Tab-separated table of C-alpha atoms and ligand atoms in Angstrom:
chain	number	residue	atom	x	y	z
H	283	UNK	CA	239.318	116.935	171.261
H	284	UNK	CA	236.303	115.200	169.852
H	285	UNK	CA	234.275	117.069	167.302
H	286	UNK	CA	230.929	118.136	168.774
H	287	UNK	CA	227.918	116.566	167.111
H	288	UNK	CA	226.173	118.759	164.556
H	289	UNK	CA	223.049	118.868	166.696
H	290	UNK	CA	225.030	120.021	169.736
H	291	UNK	CA	226.692	123.097	168.281
H	292	UNK	CA	225.727	126.113	166.194
H	293	UNK	CA	225.765	125.652	162.425
H	294	UNK	CA	228.761	127.095	160.634
H	295	UNK	CA	228.389	130.870	160.749
H	296	UNK	CA	229.766	131.377	157.245
H	297	UNK	CA	226.809	129.511	155.706
H	298	UNK	CA	223.850	131.579	154.463
H	299	UNK	CA	220.763	131.443	156.710
H	300	UNK	CA	218.733	129.660	154.016
H	301	UNK	CA	221.388	126.931	153.851
H	302	UNK	CA	221.363	126.507	157.629
H	303	UNK	CA	217.542	126.305	157.524
H	304	UNK	CA	217.434	123.984	154.517
H	305	UNK	CA	215.470	120.746	154.652
H	306	UNK	CA	218.703	118.748	154.503
H	307	UNK	CA	220.480	120.521	157.342
H	308	UNK	CA	217.376	120.615	159.532
H	309	UNK	CA	216.895	116.880	159.070
H	310	UNK	CA	220.581	116.232	159.819
H	311	UNK	CA	220.144	118.084	163.147
H	312	UNK	CA	217.134	115.918	163.975
H	313	UNK	CA	214.695	118.840	163.627
H	314	UNK	CA	211.191	118.699	162.209
H	315	UNK	CA	210.758	119.447	158.508
H	316	UNK	CA	207.700	120.167	156.345
H	317	UNK	CA	208.732	117.178	154.237
H	318	UNK	CA	211.813	114.961	154.167
H	319	UNK	CA	214.774	116.148	152.107
H	320	UNK	CA	215.690	113.870	149.200
H	321	UNK	CA	218.803	113.394	147.074
H	322	UNK	CA	220.365	110.385	145.337
H	323	UNK	CA	223.811	108.909	145.786
H	324	UNK	CA	225.543	109.043	142.375
H	325	UNK	CA	222.871	111.416	141.116
H	326	UNK	CA	225.181	112.690	138.379
H	327	UNK	CA	226.405	109.925	136.126
H	328	UNK	CA	226.115	107.663	133.178
H	329	UNK	CA	222.373	107.072	133.473
H	330	UNK	CA	221.876	110.711	132.404
H	331	UNK	CA	221.976	111.511	128.686
H	332	UNK	CA	223.318	115.018	129.411
H	333	UNK	CA	226.239	113.439	131.322
H	334	UNK	CA	226.932	110.969	128.526
H	335	UNK	CA	227.074	113.868	126.074
H	336	UNK	CA	229.763	115.611	128.158
H	337	UNK	CA	231.702	112.355	128.587
H	338	UNK	CA	231.668	111.618	124.851
H	339	UNK	CA	234.536	114.073	124.287
H	340	UNK	CA	236.625	113.475	127.387
H	341	UNK	CA	237.766	110.871	129.880
H	342	UNK	CA	236.199	110.667	133.336
H	343	UNK	CA	239.394	111.892	135.045
H	344	UNK	CA	239.655	114.849	132.687
H	345	UNK	CA	236.132	115.802	133.707
H	346	UNK	CA	236.978	115.496	137.417
H	347	UNK	CA	240.119	117.621	136.999
H	348	UNK	CA	238.201	120.426	135.275
H	349	UNK	CA	236.516	122.289	138.161
H	350	UNK	CA	234.226	124.327	135.936
H	351	UNK	CA	232.936	121.315	134.054
H	352	UNK	CA	232.648	119.256	137.245
H	353	UNK	CA	230.571	122.065	138.794
H	354	UNK	CA	228.398	122.219	135.660
H	355	UNK	CA	227.765	118.443	135.789
H	356	UNK	CA	226.854	118.697	139.498
H	357	UNK	CA	224.436	121.558	138.857
H	358	UNK	CA	222.898	119.886	135.811
H	359	UNK	CA	221.964	116.780	137.838
H	360	UNK	CA	220.557	118.864	140.712
H	361	UNK	CA	218.388	120.909	138.338
H	362	UNK	CA	217.166	117.977	136.282
H	363	UNK	CA	216.107	116.022	139.377
H	364	UNK	CA	215.179	119.021	141.579
H	365	UNK	CA	216.790	117.302	144.535
H	366	UNK	CA	217.363	118.976	147.908
H	367	UNK	CA	221.164	118.689	147.831
H	368	UNK	CA	223.963	118.760	145.269
H	369	UNK	CA	226.935	116.428	145.758
H	370	UNK	CA	230.087	117.710	144.133
H	371	UNK	CA	231.077	115.724	141.045
H	372	UNK	CA	234.356	113.983	141.924
H	373	UNK	CA	235.487	110.511	142.953
H	374	UNK	CA	236.714	108.941	146.192
H	375	UNK	CA	239.895	107.703	144.459
H	376	UNK	CA	241.210	111.139	143.425
H	377	UNK	CA	243.119	111.471	146.711
H	378	UNK	CA	245.065	108.300	145.809
H	379	UNK	CA	246.167	110.006	142.610
H	380	UNK	CA	247.175	112.996	144.756
H	381	UNK	CA	249.263	110.602	146.844
H	382	UNK	CA	251.142	109.614	143.697
H	383	UNK	CA	249.406	106.367	142.704
H	384	UNK	CA	248.711	106.224	138.968
H	385	UNK	CA	244.903	106.169	138.586
H	386	UNK	CA	242.908	105.293	135.506
H	387	UNK	CA	239.319	104.321	134.765
H	388	UNK	CA	239.102	101.593	132.180
H	389	UNK	CA	235.750	101.162	130.447
H	390	UNK	CA	234.141	97.975	131.721
H	391	UNK	CA	236.850	97.276	134.323
H	392	UNK	CA	236.300	100.203	136.653
H	393	UNK	CA	239.171	101.972	138.397
H	394	UNK	CA	242.745	100.713	138.046
H	395	UNK	CA	245.580	101.814	140.306
H	396	UNK	CA	249.040	101.171	138.956
H	397	UNK	CA	251.683	100.315	141.537
H	398	UNK	CA	249.427	98.674	144.129
H	399	UNK	CA	250.778	98.964	147.676
H	400	UNK	CA	251.999	95.613	148.986
H	401	UNK	CA	254.815	96.310	151.451
H	402	UNK	CA	255.973	98.770	154.059
H	403	UNK	CA	258.576	100.059	151.577
H	404	UNK	CA	255.812	100.889	149.090
H	405	UNK	CA	254.439	103.381	151.616
H	406	UNK	CA	257.657	105.414	151.407
H	407	UNK	CA	256.721	106.342	147.832
H	408	UNK	CA	253.521	108.148	148.865
H	409	UNK	CA	253.337	111.936	148.642
H	410	UNK	CA	253.117	113.891	151.898
H	411	UNK	CA	249.516	114.391	153.101
H	412	UNK	CA	249.503	118.175	152.638
H	413	UNK	CA	250.850	117.786	149.098
H	414	UNK	CA	248.242	115.126	148.284
H	415	UNK	CA	245.415	117.366	149.499
H	416	UNK	CA	246.842	120.358	147.618
H	417	UNK	CA	247.059	118.296	144.414
H	418	UNK	CA	243.292	117.739	144.739
H	419	UNK	CA	242.501	121.422	145.175
H	420	UNK	CA	240.382	121.284	142.009
H	421	UNK	CA	237.673	119.468	144.018
H	422	UNK	CA	237.319	122.427	146.414
H	423	UNK	CA	237.272	124.717	143.364
H	424	UNK	CA	234.389	122.652	141.963
H	425	UNK	CA	232.558	122.960	145.316
H	426	UNK	CA	232.936	126.759	145.114
H	427	UNK	CA	231.577	126.710	141.564
H	428	UNK	CA	228.537	124.687	142.610
H	429	UNK	CA	227.849	126.966	145.594
H	430	UNK	CA	228.019	129.991	143.290
H	431	UNK	CA	225.538	128.485	140.848
H	432	UNK	CA	222.959	127.198	143.295
H	433	UNK	CA	220.133	128.642	145.354
H	434	UNK	CA	221.501	128.675	148.934
H	435	UNK	CA	218.482	126.696	150.160
H	436	UNK	CA	220.095	123.694	148.428
H	437	UNK	CA	223.230	122.675	150.356
H	438	UNK	CA	226.321	121.328	148.632
H	439	UNK	CA	227.695	118.055	149.957
H	440	UNK	CA	231.447	117.445	149.923
H	441	UNK	CA	232.792	113.912	150.267
H	442	UNK	CA	235.740	111.569	150.580
H	443	UNK	CA	236.300	107.837	150.761
H	444	UNK	CA	236.632	106.046	154.083
H	445	UNK	CA	240.040	104.703	155.198
H	446	UNK	CA	239.226	101.010	154.625
H	447	UNK	CA	237.704	101.546	151.180
H	448	UNK	CA	240.588	103.724	149.985
H	449	UNK	CA	243.221	101.367	151.395
H	450	UNK	CA	241.517	98.443	149.675
H	451	UNK	CA	241.725	100.123	146.254
H	452	UNK	CA	245.355	101.116	146.858
H	453	UNK	CA	246.311	97.583	147.925
H	454	UNK	CA	244.195	95.583	145.451
H	455	UNK	CA	245.027	97.904	142.556
H	456	UNK	CA	241.342	98.182	141.692
H	457	UNK	CA	237.924	96.907	142.614
H	458	UNK	CA	237.674	93.661	144.559
H	459	UNK	CA	235.048	91.245	145.810
H	460	UNK	CA	236.970	89.287	148.418
H	461	UNK	CA	239.634	91.827	149.402
H	462	UNK	CA	242.212	89.029	149.581
H	463	UNK	CA	245.295	91.238	149.170
H	464	UNK	CA	243.855	93.742	151.656
H	465	UNK	CA	243.230	91.066	154.284
H	466	UNK	CA	246.663	89.550	153.771
H	467	UNK	CA	248.174	93.010	154.181
H	468	UNK	CA	246.363	93.885	157.389
H	469	UNK	CA	246.875	90.502	159.083
H	470	UNK	CA	250.531	90.066	158.118
H	471	UNK	CA	251.726	93.663	158.213
H	472	UNK	CA	249.577	95.338	160.853
H	473	UNK	CA	252.089	98.104	161.572
H	474	UNK	CA	252.266	99.018	157.878
H	475	UNK	CA	248.464	98.832	157.670
H	476	UNK	CA	248.036	101.323	160.506
H	477	UNK	CA	250.707	103.549	159.019
H	478	UNK	CA	248.860	103.518	155.672
H	479	UNK	CA	245.524	104.386	157.268
H	480	UNK	CA	247.157	107.151	159.321
H	481	UNK	CA	248.612	108.566	156.120
H	482	UNK	CA	245.228	108.383	154.368
H	483	UNK	CA	243.414	110.129	157.216
H	484	UNK	CA	246.158	112.797	157.405
H	485	UNK	CA	245.547	113.436	153.683
H	486	UNK	CA	241.748	113.364	153.882
H	487	UNK	CA	241.531	115.919	156.689
H	488	UNK	CA	242.980	118.889	154.760
H	489	UNK	CA	241.196	117.669	151.590
H	490	UNK	CA	237.857	117.728	153.455
H	491	UNK	CA	238.638	121.025	155.181
H	492	UNK	CA	239.261	122.654	151.786
H	493	UNK	CA	235.864	121.470	150.517
H	494	UNK	CA	234.149	122.877	153.601
H	495	UNK	CA	236.089	126.157	153.341
H	496	UNK	CA	234.843	126.360	149.731
H	497	UNK	CA	231.257	126.162	150.970
H	498	UNK	CA	230.323	122.495	151.375
H	499	UNK	CA	227.528	122.530	153.991
H	500	UNK	CA	227.541	118.780	154.690
H	501	UNK	CA	230.192	116.087	154.296
H	502	UNK	CA	229.834	112.408	153.461
H	503	UNK	CA	232.371	109.677	154.100
H	504	UNK	CA	231.871	106.818	151.615
H	505	UNK	CA	233.237	103.809	153.497
H	506	UNK	CA	231.504	101.750	150.836
H	507	UNK	CA	233.180	98.369	151.273
H	508	UNK	CA	233.793	98.473	155.047
H	509	UNK	CA	231.047	95.910	155.555
H	510	UNK	CA	233.446	93.239	154.271
H	511	UNK	CA	235.144	93.089	157.684
H	512	UNK	CA	233.848	91.382	160.811
H	513	UNK	CA	233.130	93.554	163.822
H	514	UNK	CA	236.287	92.349	165.552
H	515	UNK	CA	238.546	93.117	162.600
H	516	UNK	CA	236.816	96.440	162.062
H	517	UNK	CA	237.486	97.441	165.690
H	518	UNK	CA	241.111	96.412	165.493
H	519	UNK	CA	242.016	97.656	162.036
H	520	UNK	CA	239.706	100.504	161.047
H	521	UNK	CA	237.556	102.033	163.798
H	522	UNK	CA	240.305	104.210	165.355
H	523	UNK	CA	241.078	105.640	161.922
H	524	UNK	CA	237.454	106.343	161.018
H	525	UNK	CA	236.962	107.937	164.438
H	526	UNK	CA	240.015	110.150	163.952
H	527	UNK	CA	238.763	111.182	160.517
H	528	UNK	CA	235.287	112.108	161.766
H	529	UNK	CA	236.680	113.844	164.875
H	530	UNK	CA	238.944	115.961	162.679
H	531	UNK	CA	236.245	117.160	160.270
H	532	UNK	CA	235.010	120.740	160.711
H	533	UNK	CA	232.301	121.417	163.288
H	534	UNK	CA	229.013	123.049	162.357
H	535	UNK	CA	228.265	120.822	159.373
H	536	UNK	CA	226.731	117.342	159.454
H	537	UNK	CA	228.913	114.319	158.760
H	538	UNK	CA	227.228	111.401	156.996
H	539	UNK	CA	228.903	107.983	157.104
H	540	UNK	CA	227.721	105.454	154.535
H	541	UNK	CA	228.706	101.856	153.878
H	542	UNK	CA	226.912	99.098	151.978
H	543	UNK	CA	226.108	95.753	153.628
H	544	UNK	CA	227.400	97.070	156.927
H	545	UNK	CA	224.458	96.482	159.258
H	546	UNK	CA	226.852	94.975	161.811
H	547	UNK	CA	228.982	98.143	161.903
H	548	UNK	CA	226.389	100.891	162.209
H	549	UNK	CA	226.873	101.380	165.975
H	550	UNK	CA	230.565	101.873	165.226
H	551	UNK	CA	229.808	104.621	162.711
H	552	UNK	CA	227.541	106.293	165.263
H	553	UNK	CA	230.180	105.994	167.994
H	554	UNK	CA	232.824	107.396	165.653
H	555	UNK	CA	230.760	110.589	165.769
H	556	UNK	CA	228.713	110.438	162.570
H	557	UNK	CA	225.701	112.768	162.644
H	558	UNK	CA	223.875	110.806	159.962
H	559	UNK	CA	224.161	107.069	159.310
H	560	UNK	CA	223.634	105.944	155.712
H	561	UNK	CA	221.596	102.740	155.537
H	562	UNK	CA	221.572	100.449	152.527
H	563	UNK	CA	218.521	98.572	151.275
H	564	UNK	CA	219.354	95.448	153.299
H	565	UNK	CA	218.346	97.263	156.517
H	566	UNK	CA	214.810	97.613	157.815
H	567	UNK	CA	215.035	101.402	158.149
H	568	UNK	CA	212.895	102.050	161.227
H	569	UNK	CA	213.989	98.952	163.168
H	570	UNK	CA	217.641	99.770	162.462
H	571	UNK	CA	217.169	103.403	163.451
H	572	UNK	CA	215.538	102.333	166.733
H	573	UNK	CA	218.455	99.988	167.362
H	574	UNK	CA	220.822	102.959	166.937
H	575	UNK	CA	218.857	105.001	169.472
H	576	UNK	CA	216.264	106.617	167.180
H	577	UNK	CA	215.741	110.281	166.273
H	578	UNK	CA	216.926	111.448	169.679
H	579	UNK	CA	220.343	110.024	169.129
H	580	UNK	CA	221.215	110.138	165.425
H	581	UNK	CA	219.814	110.945	161.979
H	582	UNK	CA	219.638	108.335	159.213
H	583	UNK	CA	219.789	108.422	155.426
H	584	UNK	CA	218.365	105.908	152.965
H	585	UNK	CA	217.356	103.429	151.906
H	586	UNK	CA	215.231	102.666	148.842
H	587	UNK	CA	216.708	99.802	146.818
H	588	UNK	CA	218.292	101.419	143.716
H	589	UNK	CA	217.040	98.397	141.764
H	590	UNK	CA	213.468	99.604	142.301
H	591	UNK	CA	214.125	102.446	139.871
H	592	UNK	CA	214.145	99.716	137.196
H	593	UNK	CA	210.642	98.523	138.180
H	594	UNK	CA	207.369	99.611	136.579
H	595	UNK	CA	206.385	103.081	137.776
H	596	UNK	CA	203.508	101.821	139.926
H	597	UNK	CA	205.748	99.423	141.862
H	598	UNK	CA	208.379	102.127	142.354
H	599	UNK	CA	205.860	104.642	143.671
H	600	UNK	CA	204.213	102.082	145.943
H	601	UNK	CA	207.605	101.320	147.483
H	602	UNK	CA	208.333	105.035	147.971
H	603	UNK	CA	204.934	105.489	149.615
H	604	UNK	CA	205.614	102.562	151.956
H	605	UNK	CA	208.932	104.081	152.980
H	606	UNK	CA	207.347	107.515	153.553
H	607	UNK	CA	204.606	105.953	155.632
H	608	UNK	CA	206.965	103.790	157.646
H	609	UNK	CA	209.131	106.753	158.648
H	610	UNK	CA	206.091	108.965	159.203
H	611	UNK	CA	206.926	112.210	160.977
H	612	UNK	CA	210.027	111.015	162.803
H	613	UNK	CA	212.511	113.880	162.640
H	614	UNK	CA	216.014	113.199	161.352
H	615	UNK	CA	215.500	111.322	158.106
H	616	UNK	CA	217.206	112.099	154.811
H	617	UNK	CA	215.469	110.227	152.024
H	618	UNK	CA	217.877	108.608	149.566
H	619	UNK	CA	218.555	105.355	147.804
H	620	UNK	CA	220.312	102.594	149.724
H	621	UNK	CA	223.270	102.858	147.325
H	622	UNK	CA	224.172	104.682	144.114
H	623	UNK	CA	221.888	105.028	141.082
H	624	UNK	CA	222.483	102.129	138.664
H	625	UNK	CA	223.715	103.163	135.238
H	626	UNK	CA	220.805	101.274	133.626
H	627	UNK	CA	218.289	103.623	135.306
H	628	UNK	CA	215.861	105.704	133.253
H	629	UNK	CA	216.250	109.311	134.356
H	630	UNK	CA	212.453	109.745	134.401
H	631	UNK	CA	212.246	107.057	137.094
H	632	UNK	CA	214.796	108.893	139.257
H	633	UNK	CA	212.761	112.048	138.820
H	634	UNK	CA	209.526	110.247	139.686
H	635	UNK	CA	211.097	109.020	142.949
H	636	UNK	CA	212.154	112.553	143.881
H	637	UNK	CA	208.781	114.065	142.932
H	638	UNK	CA	206.936	111.533	145.040
H	639	UNK	CA	208.998	112.406	148.107
H	640	UNK	CA	208.560	116.124	147.408
H	641	UNK	CA	204.827	115.542	147.193
H	642	UNK	CA	204.485	116.993	143.711
H	643	UNK	CA	203.448	113.757	141.945
Q	1000	CP3	O1	227.148	111.021	143.616
Q	1000	CP3	C1	227.538	111.793	142.712
Q	1000	CP3	O2	226.801	112.194	141.790
Q	1000	CP3	C2	228.936	112.361	142.826
Q	1000	CP3	C3	229.959	111.670	142.162
Q	1000	CP3	C4	230.575	110.371	142.651
Q	1000	CP3	C5	231.292	109.535	141.752
Q	1000	CP3	N1	231.891	108.540	142.478
Q	1000	CP3	C6	231.373	109.739	140.300
Q	1000	CP3	C7	231.744	108.618	139.409
Q	1000	CP3	C8	230.699	109.805	143.922
Q	1000	CP3	C9	230.094	110.258	145.241
Q	1000	CP3	C10	231.549	108.652	143.786
Q	1000	CP3	C11	231.962	107.825	144.928
Q	1000	CP3	C12	232.652	106.543	144.659
Q	1000	CP3	N2	233.607	106.266	143.708
Q	1000	CP3	C13	232.499	105.374	145.443
Q	1000	CP3	C14	231.624	105.256	146.643
Q	1000	CP3	C15	230.197	105.281	146.252
Q	1000	CP3	C16	229.501	103.984	146.320
Q	1000	CP3	O3	228.774	103.714	145.357
Q	1000	CP3	O4	229.586	103.285	147.333
Q	1000	CP3	C17	233.322	104.375	144.902
Q	1000	CP3	C18	233.459	102.958	145.416
Q	1000	CP3	C19	234.029	104.962	143.823
Q	1000	CP3	C20	235.040	104.320	142.973
Q	1000	CP3	C21	234.609	104.236	141.571
Q	1000	CP3	N3	234.525	105.300	140.703
Q	1000	CP3	C22	234.227	103.089	140.862
Q	1000	CP3	C23	234.156	101.699	141.472
Q	1000	CP3	C24	233.938	103.476	139.568
Q	1000	CP3	C25	233.632	102.595	138.387
Q	1000	CP3	C26	232.339	101.927	138.483
Q	1000	CP3	C27	231.253	102.861	138.076
Q	1000	CP3	O5	230.222	102.913	138.784
Q	1000	CP3	O6	231.398	103.475	137.030
Q	1000	CP3	C28	234.068	104.883	139.490
Q	1000	CP3	C29	233.802	105.762	138.332
Q	1000	CP3	C30	232.810	106.866	138.510
Q	1000	CP3	N4	232.727	107.685	139.607
Q	1000	CP3	C31	231.838	107.290	137.565
Q	1000	CP3	C32	231.180	108.387	138.111
Q	1000	CP3	C33	230.108	109.233	137.477
Q	1000	CP3	C34	231.617	106.697	136.180
Q	1000	CP3	C35	232.681	107.222	135.296
Q	1000	CP3	C36	232.307	107.288	133.831
Q	1000	CP3	O7	231.803	108.337	133.403
Q	1000	CP3	O8	232.587	106.301	133.124
C-alpha cells in the first residue's frame, strides 16, 4: 500500500499541536504561513566555532555515537541560528557501519569505507537489516534528546541517505566524482545491485521508523549524488527502490527528498511520493516548481546558493530578497540553501540569511 501524501492525511497524532501547526509542517502540507519557514542543510558543523570546540577532543564518529552530545550539538546550532527546524546531528553513512562496513572519516579525505562491496559474495557479509537498524539506535536516542530540549513549535527532522548515494559509498569505498565502480557494478551485476539496494532499503525503513517513533516530525532522504545517473538508468536501477523507501516511511509526517544537480529527476522524486522536493541552486525555483505541478501538487525546499554566504552582506541579502519576492505568497515553500553550508562560511552570514527570511533584519 502506498503511503498517503502528508497533505492527504491527518498529521501524526502523537505530535504536540504546536509542532503540527509549526511553520515547517504547515508549509510541507502546502498551507499558508505568516512567513516561510527557514533552516539550513548542514546547519551544525565545522563552520561553527562551538562545533569545532566540541570536535577538538573527539572524532566525528565518537560524537555521532554519543546521543547526548549529538543532541547538544543539534540544539546548539538551532539556538544560535534561530532556525525553524532542528535536524538531528548524525550522518547518512552510519547505517553502512551498522551493516558491518568499517567506516572512518579521515581529515581532508572525507569518509572512507573499508571493504568496499564489489561482488555478489561481498553482500553475504552484510548484517541483517533489523540488526543494522538496531546498531544505529543511538540516532533515535539523539532525536529524543533534541525533542526534549526544544520548544515543540520547532520540529525535529530525522534523515537517512538515499539508496543510490549509500550504495555508491559502499561500492566506491568513499567519495567519488565519476562513480566508475558504481556504474560498473550496476551494469555488470544488475541482480547483485538490486539485491544491495533492497538490503539498504530494508535497513533504512526500521532506522527511519525509530527516528519517527522518537519524535522526528519530518524526514529527509538525502539522495545527494543521484543526479549522476541519466533518467533511463535512474528508472531502471534506482526509482523502484526510492519509491519503496518513501512508501514505507511513516504516514502523518512530511518526507523531503533532496538531491544535488538532479533537475532531470525531480518528477521521479515527486512520483515516488515525496511531499517536499529539495531543489539545488542550479534550478530556477519558481519555474521548476511550476513544472512539477506547483503548490497544488507538491511543496519545495531551497534553494539559495550556499556560496552566497561567502559574499559581502549586501549581495547576500539582495539575493535573499530576490528569492523571497520571486516565491511571493505561494504556499508550500521551505526556505533553505540549495545544498549544505560550506565549512568556510562565517556563522554571522548564516544568521543574517535566517534573520532576513524571518523578517527581523
Ligand atoms: O545538517 C546537519 O546539520 C546534520 C548533520 C549531517 C551531517 N552529514 C554531519 C556531518 C547531515 C544531514 C549529513 C548528511 C550527509 N553526509 C550527506 C548528504 C548531505 C549533502 O550534503 O548532500 C553526505 C553526502 C554525507 C557523507 C559525508 N559525511 C561526507 C562526504 C563527509 C565529509 C565531507 C564533509 O563535508 O566534511 C561527512 C562528514 C560530516 N558529516 C561532517 C558533519 C558535521 C564533518 C565531520 C567533521 O566534524 O569533520
